PDB file of C-alpha atoms in Angstrom:
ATOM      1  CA  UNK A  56     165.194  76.880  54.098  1.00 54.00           C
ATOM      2  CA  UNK A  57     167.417  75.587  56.549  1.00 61.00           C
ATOM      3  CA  UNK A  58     170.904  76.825  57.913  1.00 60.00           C
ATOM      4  CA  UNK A  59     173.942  74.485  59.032  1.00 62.00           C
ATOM      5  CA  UNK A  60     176.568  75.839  61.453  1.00 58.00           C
ATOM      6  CA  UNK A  61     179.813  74.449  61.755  1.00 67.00           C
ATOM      7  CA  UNK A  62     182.029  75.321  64.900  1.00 61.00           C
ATOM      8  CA  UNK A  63     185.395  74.685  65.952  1.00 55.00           C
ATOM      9  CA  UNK A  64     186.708  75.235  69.531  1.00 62.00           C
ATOM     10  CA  UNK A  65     184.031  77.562  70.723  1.00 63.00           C
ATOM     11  CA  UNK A  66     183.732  79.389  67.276  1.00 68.00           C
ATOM     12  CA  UNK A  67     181.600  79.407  64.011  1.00 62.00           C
ATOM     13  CA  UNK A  68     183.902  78.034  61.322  1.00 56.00           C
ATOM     14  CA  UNK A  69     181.752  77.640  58.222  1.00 61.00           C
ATOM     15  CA  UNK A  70     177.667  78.041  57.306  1.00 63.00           C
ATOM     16  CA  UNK A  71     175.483  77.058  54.534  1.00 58.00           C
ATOM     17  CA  UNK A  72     172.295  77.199  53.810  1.00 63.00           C
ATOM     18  CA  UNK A  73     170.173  74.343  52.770  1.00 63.00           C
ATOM     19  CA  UNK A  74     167.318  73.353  51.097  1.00 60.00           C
ATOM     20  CA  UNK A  75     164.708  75.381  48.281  1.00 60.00           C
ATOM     21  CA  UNK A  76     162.074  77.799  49.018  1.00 61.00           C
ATOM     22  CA  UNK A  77     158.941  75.792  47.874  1.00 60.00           C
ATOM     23  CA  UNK A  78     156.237  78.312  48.105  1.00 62.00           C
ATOM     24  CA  UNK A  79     155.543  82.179  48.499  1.00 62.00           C
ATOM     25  CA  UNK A  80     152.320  82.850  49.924  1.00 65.00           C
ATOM     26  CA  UNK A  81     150.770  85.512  51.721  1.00 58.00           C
ATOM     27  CA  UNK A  82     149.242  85.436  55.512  1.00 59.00           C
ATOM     28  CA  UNK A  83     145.733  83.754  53.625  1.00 64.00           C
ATOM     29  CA  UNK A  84     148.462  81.275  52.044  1.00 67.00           C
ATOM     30  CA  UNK A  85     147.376  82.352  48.440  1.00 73.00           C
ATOM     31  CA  UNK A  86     150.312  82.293  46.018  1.00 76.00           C
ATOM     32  CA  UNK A  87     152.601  85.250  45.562  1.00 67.00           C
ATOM     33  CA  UNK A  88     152.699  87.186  41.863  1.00 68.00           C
ATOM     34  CA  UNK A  89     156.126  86.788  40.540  1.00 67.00           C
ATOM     35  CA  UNK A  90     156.264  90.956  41.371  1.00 62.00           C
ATOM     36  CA  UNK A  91     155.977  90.118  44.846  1.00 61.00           C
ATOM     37  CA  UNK A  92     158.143  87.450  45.276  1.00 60.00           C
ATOM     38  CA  UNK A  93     161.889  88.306  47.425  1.00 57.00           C
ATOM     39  CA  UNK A  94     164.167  87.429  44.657  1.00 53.00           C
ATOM     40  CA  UNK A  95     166.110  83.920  45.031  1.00 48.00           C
ATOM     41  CA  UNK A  96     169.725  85.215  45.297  1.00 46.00           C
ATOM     42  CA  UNK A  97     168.070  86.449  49.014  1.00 46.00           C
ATOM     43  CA  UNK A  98     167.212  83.918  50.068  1.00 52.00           C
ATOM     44  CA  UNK A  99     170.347  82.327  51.612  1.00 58.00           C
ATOM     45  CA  UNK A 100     173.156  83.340  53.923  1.00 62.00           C
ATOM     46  CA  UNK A 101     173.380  87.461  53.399  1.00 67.00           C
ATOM     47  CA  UNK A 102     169.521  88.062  53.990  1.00 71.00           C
ATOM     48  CA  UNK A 103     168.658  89.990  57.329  1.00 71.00           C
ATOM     49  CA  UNK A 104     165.830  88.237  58.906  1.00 72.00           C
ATOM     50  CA  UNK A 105     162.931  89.501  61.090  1.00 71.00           C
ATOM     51  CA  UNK A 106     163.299  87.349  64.360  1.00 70.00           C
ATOM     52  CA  UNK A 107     159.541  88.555  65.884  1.00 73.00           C
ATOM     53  CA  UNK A 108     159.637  86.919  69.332  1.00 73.00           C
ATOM     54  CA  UNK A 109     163.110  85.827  69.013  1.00 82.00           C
ATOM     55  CA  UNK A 110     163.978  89.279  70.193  1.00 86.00           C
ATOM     56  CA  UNK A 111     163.280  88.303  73.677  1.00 90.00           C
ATOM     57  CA  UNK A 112     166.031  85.895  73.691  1.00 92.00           C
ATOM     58  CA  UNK A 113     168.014  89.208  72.708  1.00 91.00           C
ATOM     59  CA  UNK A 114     166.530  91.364  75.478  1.00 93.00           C
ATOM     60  CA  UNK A 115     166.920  88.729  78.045  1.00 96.00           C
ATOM     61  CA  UNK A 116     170.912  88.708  77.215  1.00 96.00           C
ATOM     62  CA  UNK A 117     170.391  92.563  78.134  1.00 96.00           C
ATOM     63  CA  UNK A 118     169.080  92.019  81.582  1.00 97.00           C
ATOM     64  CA  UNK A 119     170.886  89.564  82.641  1.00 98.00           C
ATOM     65  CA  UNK A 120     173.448  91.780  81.990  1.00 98.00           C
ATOM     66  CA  UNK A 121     172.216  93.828  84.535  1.00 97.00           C
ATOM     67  CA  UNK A 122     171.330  91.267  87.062  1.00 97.00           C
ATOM     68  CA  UNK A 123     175.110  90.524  87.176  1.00 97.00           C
ATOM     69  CA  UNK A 124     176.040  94.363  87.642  1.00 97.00           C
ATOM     70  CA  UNK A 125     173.700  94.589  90.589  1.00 96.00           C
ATOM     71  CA  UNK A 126     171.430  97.170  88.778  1.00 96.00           C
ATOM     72  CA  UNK A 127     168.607  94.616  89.077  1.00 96.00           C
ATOM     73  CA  UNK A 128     167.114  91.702  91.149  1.00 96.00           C
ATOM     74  CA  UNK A 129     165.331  89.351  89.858  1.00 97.00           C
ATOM     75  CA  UNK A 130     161.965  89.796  93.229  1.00 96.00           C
ATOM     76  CA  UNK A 131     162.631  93.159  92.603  1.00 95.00           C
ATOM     77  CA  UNK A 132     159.144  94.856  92.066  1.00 95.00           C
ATOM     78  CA  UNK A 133     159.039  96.617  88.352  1.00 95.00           C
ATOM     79  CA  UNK A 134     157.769  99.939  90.320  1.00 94.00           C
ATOM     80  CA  UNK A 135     161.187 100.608  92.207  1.00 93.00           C
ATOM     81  CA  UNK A 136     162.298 101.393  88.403  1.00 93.00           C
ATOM     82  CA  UNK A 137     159.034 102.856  86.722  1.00 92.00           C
ATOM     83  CA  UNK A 138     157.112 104.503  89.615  1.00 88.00           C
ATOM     84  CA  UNK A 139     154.148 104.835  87.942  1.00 88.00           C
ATOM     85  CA  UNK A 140     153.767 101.055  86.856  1.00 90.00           C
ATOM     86  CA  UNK A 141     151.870 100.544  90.328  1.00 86.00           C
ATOM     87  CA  UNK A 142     148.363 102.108  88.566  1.00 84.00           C
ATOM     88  CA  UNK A 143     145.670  99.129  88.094  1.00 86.00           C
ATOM     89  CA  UNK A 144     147.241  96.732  90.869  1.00 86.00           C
ATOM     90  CA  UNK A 145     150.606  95.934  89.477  1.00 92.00           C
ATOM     91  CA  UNK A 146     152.698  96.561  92.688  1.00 92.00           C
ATOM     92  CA  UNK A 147     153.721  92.943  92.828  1.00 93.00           C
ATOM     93  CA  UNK A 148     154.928  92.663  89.259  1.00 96.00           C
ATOM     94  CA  UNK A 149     158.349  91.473  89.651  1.00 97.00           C
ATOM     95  CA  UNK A 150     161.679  91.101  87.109  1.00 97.00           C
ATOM     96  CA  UNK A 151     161.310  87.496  87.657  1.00 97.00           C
ATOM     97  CA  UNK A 152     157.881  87.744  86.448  1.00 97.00           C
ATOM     98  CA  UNK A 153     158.326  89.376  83.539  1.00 96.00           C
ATOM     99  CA  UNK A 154     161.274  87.147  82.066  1.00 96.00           C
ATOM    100  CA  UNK A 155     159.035  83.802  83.031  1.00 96.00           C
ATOM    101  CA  UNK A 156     155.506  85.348  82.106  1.00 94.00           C
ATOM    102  CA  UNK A 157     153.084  84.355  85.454  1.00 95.00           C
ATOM    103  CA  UNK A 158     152.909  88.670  85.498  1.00 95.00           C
ATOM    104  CA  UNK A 159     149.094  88.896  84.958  1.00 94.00           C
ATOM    105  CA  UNK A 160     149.243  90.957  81.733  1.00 93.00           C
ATOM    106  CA  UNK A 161     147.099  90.048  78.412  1.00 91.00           C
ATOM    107  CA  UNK A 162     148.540  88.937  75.565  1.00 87.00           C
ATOM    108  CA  UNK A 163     148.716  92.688  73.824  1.00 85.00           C
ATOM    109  CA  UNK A 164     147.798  95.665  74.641  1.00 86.00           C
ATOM    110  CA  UNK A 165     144.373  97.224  75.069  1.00 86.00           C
ATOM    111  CA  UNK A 166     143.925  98.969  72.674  1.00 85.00           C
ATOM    112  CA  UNK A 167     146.668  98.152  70.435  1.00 84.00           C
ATOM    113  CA  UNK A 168     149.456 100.633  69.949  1.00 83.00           C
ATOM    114  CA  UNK A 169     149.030 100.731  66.405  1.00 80.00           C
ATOM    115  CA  UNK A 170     145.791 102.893  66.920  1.00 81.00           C
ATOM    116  CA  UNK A 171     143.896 105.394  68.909  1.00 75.00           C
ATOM    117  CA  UNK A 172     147.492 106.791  70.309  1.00 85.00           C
ATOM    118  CA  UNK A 173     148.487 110.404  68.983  1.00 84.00           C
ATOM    119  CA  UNK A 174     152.221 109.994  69.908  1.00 87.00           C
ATOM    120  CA  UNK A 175     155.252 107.840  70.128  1.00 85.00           C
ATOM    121  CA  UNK A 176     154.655 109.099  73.761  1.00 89.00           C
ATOM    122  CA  UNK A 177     151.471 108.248  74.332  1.00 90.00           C
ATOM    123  CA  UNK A 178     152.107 105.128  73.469  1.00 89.00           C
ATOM    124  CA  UNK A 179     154.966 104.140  75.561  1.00 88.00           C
ATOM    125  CA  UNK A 180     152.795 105.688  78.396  1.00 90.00           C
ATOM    126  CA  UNK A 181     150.050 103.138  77.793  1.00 89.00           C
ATOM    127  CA  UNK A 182     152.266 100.414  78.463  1.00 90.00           C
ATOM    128  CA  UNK A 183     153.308 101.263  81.523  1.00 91.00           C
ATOM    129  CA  UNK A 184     149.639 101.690  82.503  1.00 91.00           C
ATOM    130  CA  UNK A 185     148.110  98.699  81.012  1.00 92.00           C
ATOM    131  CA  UNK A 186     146.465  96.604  83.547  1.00 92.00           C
ATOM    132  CA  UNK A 187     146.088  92.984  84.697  1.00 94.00           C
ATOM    133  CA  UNK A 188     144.465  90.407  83.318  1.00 94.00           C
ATOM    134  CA  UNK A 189     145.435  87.361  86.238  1.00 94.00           C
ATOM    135  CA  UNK A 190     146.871  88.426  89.985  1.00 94.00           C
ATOM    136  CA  UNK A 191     150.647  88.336  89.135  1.00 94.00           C
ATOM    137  CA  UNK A 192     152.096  84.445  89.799  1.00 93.00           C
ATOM    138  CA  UNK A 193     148.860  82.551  89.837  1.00 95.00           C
ATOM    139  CA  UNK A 194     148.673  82.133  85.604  1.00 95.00           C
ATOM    140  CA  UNK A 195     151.167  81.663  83.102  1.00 95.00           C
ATOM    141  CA  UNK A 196     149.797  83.156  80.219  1.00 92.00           C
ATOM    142  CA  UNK A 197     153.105  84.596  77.364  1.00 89.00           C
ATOM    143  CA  UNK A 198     152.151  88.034  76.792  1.00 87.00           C
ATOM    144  CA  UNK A 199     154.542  90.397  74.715  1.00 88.00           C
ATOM    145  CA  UNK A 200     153.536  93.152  77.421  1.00 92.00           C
ATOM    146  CA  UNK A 201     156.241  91.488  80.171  1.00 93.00           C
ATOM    147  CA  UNK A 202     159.109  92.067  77.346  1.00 92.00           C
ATOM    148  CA  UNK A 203     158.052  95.526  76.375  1.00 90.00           C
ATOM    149  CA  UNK A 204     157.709  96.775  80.237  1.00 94.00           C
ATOM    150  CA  UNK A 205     161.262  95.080  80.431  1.00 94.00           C
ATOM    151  CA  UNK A 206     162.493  97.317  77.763  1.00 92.00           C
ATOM    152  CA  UNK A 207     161.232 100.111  80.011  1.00 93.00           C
ATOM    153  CA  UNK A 208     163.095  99.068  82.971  1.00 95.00           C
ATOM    154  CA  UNK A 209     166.697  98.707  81.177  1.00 96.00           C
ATOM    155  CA  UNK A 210     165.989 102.260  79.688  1.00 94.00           C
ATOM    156  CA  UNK A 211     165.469 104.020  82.382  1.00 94.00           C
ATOM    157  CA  UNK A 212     168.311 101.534  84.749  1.00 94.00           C
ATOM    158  CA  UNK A 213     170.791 101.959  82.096  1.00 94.00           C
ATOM    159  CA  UNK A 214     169.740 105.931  80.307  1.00 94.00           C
ATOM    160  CA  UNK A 215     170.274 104.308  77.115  1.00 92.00           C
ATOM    161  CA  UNK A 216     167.561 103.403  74.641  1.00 90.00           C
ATOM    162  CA  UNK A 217     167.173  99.371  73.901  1.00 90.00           C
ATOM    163  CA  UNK A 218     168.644  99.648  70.350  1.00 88.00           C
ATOM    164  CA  UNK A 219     171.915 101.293  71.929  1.00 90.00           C
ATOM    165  CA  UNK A 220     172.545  99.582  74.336  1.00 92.00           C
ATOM    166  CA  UNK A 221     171.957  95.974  72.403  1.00 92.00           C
ATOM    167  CA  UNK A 222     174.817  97.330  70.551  1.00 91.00           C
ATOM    168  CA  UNK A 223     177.056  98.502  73.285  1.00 94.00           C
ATOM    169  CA  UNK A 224     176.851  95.743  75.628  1.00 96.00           C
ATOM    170  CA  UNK A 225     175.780  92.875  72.704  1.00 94.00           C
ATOM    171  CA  UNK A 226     176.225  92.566  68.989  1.00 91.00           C
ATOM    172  CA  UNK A 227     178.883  95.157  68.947  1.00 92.00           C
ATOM    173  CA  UNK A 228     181.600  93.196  71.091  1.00 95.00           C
ATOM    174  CA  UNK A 229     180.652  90.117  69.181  1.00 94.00           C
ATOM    175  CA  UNK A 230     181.177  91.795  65.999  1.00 91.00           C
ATOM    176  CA  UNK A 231     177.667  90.879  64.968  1.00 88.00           C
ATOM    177  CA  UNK A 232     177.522  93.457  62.376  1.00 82.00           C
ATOM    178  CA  UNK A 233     174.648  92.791  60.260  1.00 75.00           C
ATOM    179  CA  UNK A 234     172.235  92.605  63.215  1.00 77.00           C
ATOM    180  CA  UNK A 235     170.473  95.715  63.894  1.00 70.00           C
ATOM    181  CA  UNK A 236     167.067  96.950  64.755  1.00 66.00           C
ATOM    182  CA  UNK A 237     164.925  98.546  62.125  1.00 58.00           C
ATOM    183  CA  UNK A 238     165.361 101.744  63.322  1.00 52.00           C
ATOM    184  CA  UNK A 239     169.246 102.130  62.913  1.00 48.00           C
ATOM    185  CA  UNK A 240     169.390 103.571  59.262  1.00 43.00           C
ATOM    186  CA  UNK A 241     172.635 101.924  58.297  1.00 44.00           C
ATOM    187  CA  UNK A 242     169.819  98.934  58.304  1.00 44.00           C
ATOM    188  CA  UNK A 243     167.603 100.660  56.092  1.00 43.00           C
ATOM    189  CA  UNK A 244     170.492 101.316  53.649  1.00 38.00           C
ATOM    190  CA  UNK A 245     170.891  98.192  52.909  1.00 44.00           C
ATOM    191  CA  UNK A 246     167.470  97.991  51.315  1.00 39.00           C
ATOM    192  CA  UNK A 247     166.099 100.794  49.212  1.00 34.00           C
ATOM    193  CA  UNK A 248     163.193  99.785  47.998  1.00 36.00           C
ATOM    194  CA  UNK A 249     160.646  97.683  50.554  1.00 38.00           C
ATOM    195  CA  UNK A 250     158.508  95.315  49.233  1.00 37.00           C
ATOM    196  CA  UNK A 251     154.542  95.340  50.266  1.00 39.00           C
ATOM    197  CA  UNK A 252     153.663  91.644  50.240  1.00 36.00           C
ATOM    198  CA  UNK A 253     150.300  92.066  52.354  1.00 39.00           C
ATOM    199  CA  UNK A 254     148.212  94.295  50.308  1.00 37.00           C
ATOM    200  CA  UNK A 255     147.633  97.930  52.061  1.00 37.00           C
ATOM    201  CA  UNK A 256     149.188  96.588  55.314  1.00 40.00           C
ATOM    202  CA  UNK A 257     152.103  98.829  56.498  1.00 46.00           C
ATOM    203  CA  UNK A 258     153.513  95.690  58.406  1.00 46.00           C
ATOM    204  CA  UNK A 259     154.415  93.795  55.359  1.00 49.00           C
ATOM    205  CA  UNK A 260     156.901  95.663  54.270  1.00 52.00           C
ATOM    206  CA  UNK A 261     160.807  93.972  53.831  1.00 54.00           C
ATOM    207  CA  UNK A 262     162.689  96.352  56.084  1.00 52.00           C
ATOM    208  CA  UNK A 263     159.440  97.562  58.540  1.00 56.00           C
ATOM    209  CA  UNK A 264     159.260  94.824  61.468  1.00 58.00           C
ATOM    210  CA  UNK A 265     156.041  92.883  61.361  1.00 61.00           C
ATOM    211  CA  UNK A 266     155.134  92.895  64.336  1.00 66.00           C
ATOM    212  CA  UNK A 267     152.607  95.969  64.753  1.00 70.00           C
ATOM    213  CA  UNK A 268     153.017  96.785  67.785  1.00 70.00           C
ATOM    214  CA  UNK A 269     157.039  96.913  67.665  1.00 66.00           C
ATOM    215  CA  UNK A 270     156.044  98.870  63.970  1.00 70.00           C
ATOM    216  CA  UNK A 271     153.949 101.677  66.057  1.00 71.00           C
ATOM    217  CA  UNK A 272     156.874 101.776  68.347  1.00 69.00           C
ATOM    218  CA  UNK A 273     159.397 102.954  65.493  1.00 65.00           C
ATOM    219  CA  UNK A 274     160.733  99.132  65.291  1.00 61.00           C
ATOM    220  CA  UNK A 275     163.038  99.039  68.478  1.00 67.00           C
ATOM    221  CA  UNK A 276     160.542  97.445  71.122  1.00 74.00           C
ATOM    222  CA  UNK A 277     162.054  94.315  73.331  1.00 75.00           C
ATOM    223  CA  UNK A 278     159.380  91.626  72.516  1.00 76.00           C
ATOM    224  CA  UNK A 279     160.151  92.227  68.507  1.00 75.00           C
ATOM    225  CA  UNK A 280     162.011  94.095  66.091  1.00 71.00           C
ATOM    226  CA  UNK A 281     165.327  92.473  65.703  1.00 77.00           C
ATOM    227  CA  UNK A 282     166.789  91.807  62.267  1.00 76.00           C
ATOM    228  CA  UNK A 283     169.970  89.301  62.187  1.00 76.00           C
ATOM    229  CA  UNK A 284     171.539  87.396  59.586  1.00 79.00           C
ATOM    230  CA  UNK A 285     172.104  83.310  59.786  1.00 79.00           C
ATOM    231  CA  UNK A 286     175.778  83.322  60.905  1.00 82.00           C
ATOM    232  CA  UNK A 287     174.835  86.569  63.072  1.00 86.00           C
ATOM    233  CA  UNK A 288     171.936  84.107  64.770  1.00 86.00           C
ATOM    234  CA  UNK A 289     174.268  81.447  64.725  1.00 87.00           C
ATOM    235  CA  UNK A 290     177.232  83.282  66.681  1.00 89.00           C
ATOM    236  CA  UNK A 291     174.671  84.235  69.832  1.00 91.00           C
ATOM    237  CA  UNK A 292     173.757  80.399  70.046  1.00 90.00           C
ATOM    238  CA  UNK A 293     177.102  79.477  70.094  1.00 91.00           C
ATOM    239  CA  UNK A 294     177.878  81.841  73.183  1.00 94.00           C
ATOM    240  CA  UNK A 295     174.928  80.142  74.445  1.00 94.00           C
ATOM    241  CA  UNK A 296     176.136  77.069  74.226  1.00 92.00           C
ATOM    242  CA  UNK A 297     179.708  78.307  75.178  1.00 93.00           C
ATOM    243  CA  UNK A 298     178.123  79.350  78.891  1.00 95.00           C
ATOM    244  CA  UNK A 299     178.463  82.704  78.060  1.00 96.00           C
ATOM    245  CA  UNK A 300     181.284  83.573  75.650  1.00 95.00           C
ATOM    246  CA  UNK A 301     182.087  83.812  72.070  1.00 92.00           C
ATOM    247  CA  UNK A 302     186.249  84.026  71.227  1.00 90.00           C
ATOM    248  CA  UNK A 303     187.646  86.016  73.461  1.00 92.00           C
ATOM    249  CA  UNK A 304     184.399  87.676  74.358  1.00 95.00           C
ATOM    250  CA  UNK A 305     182.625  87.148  77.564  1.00 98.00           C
ATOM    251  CA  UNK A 306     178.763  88.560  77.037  1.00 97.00           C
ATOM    252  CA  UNK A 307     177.993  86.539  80.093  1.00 97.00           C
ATOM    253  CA  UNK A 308     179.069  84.802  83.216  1.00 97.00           C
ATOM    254  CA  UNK A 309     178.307  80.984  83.176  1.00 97.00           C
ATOM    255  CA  UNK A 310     176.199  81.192  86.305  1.00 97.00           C
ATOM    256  CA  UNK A 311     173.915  83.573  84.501  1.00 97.00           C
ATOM    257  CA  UNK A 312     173.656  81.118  81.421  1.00 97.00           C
ATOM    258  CA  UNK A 313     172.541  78.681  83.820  1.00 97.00           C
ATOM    259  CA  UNK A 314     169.363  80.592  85.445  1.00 97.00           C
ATOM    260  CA  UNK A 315     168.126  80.278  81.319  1.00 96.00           C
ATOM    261  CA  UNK A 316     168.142  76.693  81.887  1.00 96.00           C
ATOM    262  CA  UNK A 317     166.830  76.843  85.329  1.00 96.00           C
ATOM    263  CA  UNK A 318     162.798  76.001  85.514  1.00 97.00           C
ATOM    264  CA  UNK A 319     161.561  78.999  87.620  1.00 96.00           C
ATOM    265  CA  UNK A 320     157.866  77.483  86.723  1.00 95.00           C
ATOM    266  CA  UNK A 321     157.888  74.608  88.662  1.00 95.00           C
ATOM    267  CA  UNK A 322     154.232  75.109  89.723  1.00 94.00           C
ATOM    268  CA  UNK A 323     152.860  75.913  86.204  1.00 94.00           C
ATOM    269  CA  UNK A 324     153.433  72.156  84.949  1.00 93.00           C
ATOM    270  CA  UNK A 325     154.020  72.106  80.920  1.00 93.00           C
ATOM    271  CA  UNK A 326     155.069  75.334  80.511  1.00 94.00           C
ATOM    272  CA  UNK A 327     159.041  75.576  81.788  1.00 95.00           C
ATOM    273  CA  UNK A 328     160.600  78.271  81.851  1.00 94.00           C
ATOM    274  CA  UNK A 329     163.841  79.625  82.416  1.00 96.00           C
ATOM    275  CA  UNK A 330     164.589  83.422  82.471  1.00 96.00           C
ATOM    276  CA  UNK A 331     163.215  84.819  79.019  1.00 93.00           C
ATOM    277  CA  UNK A 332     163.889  81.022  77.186  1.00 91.00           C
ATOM    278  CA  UNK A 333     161.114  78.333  77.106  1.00 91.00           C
ATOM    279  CA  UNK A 334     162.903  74.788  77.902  1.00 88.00           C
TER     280      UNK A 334
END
């Protein structure tokens, strides 16, 4: 399936969807029963999406945000907003860092989130105290770690949890009403009865994010867990591509849309890099 946008003086016009779904298949690609499979009339311009990594782009908007406001820099270590994010040598973590991925963290977490953690709690505390894997700006290396310890720094810098404030400072001015994080529950009104396409995983279910990590963190995380539809996606890449505005709306200045385009990994050749988008 494929989407077409049409825009007229800085606005989306008109969408469609094109194209047939040719195949349903589970994560071993073995066919779906007919039980299983997301009915048809889904499967074009109404249906909520799970963006996975695409929530970065969404998070990025966020701190950028921020950047312009003064409430961040981006050499500004990660420890002069989470104090205790110093344990097991990450002193020199900067924002800069985090958004272009030369950080030192592992992929994931060790051990994942999904297990061996009694609490919502504990788990956000293991984050903060995960440790390196490279010294911070010798190795690129994309690890959702950089974009979940950035979540941690808008929290606390802004006293607002991620899903709020995306809505505050985000979707909500651009009327970008059918994009929402799994948490919200006028999301999870819209579908009553989740469909488990990967046998007795939890993370297969239409509605539950599928990434398991964002899952374990109650589906508001800022490396995963954003749900928009087409025209929803459509309307951020057209601010984008606007340098910053949508309408009326500005979401962000033009010089701030430029750092997304600006290589910050000049001396990592083949993996570019502008703040939180690969280019």
């Amino acid at each position: 399936m494929q989407f077409l946008w049409i825009g007229h003086q800085g606005t989306i016009v008109s969408h469609f969807a094109v194209g047939e779904v040719v195949k349903y298949a589970n994560e071993n690609s073995s066919e779906l029963e007919n039980a299983k499979k997301i009915s048809a009339k889904l499967e074009f311009l109404d249906t909520i999406y799970d963006m996975a990594s695409l929530t970065k782009m969404f998070t990025t908007i966020l701190t950028l945000q921020q950047l312009e406001r003064g409430l961040i820099g981006l050499d500004c270590a990660v420890s002069t907003c989470i104090s205790v994010f110093t344990v097991n040598g990450k002193e020199n973590v900067t924002i800069l860092k985090l958004l272009t991925h030369p950080a030192g963290f592992d992929a994931d977490p060790a051990p994942p989130l999904w297990t061996g953690y009694a609490s919502y709690s504990a788990r956000r505390q293991a984050i903060i105290r995960q440790g390196l894997l490279n010294q911070p700006g010798t190795t690129y290396l994309h690890p959702d770690l950089s974009f979940m310890t950035m979540q941690s720094v808008l929290e606390i810098v802004i006293g607002m949890t991620l899903d709020v404030l995306l809505e505050r400072d985000f979707t909500g001015p651009l009327r970008m009403t059918d994009t929402f994080q799994a948490l919200q529950q006028n999301f999870r009104l819209q579908f009553k009865e989740p469909v488990n396409f990967r046998g007795l995983s939890p993370f297969g279910e239409r509605v539950k994010v599928h990434d398991e990590n964002a899952w374990s963190l109650d589906g508001v995380y800022g490396h995963a867990g954003v749900f928009p539809t087409s025209m929803n996606l459509g309307i951020f890449c057209q601010m984008i591509l606007n340098n910053g505005k949508y309408g009326n709306v500005r979401i962000l200045e033009s010089q701030s849309v430029d750092k997304i385009f600006t290589d910050y990994n000049t001396t990592f050749p083949g993996h570019a890099h502008g703040l939180g988008f690969v280019i």
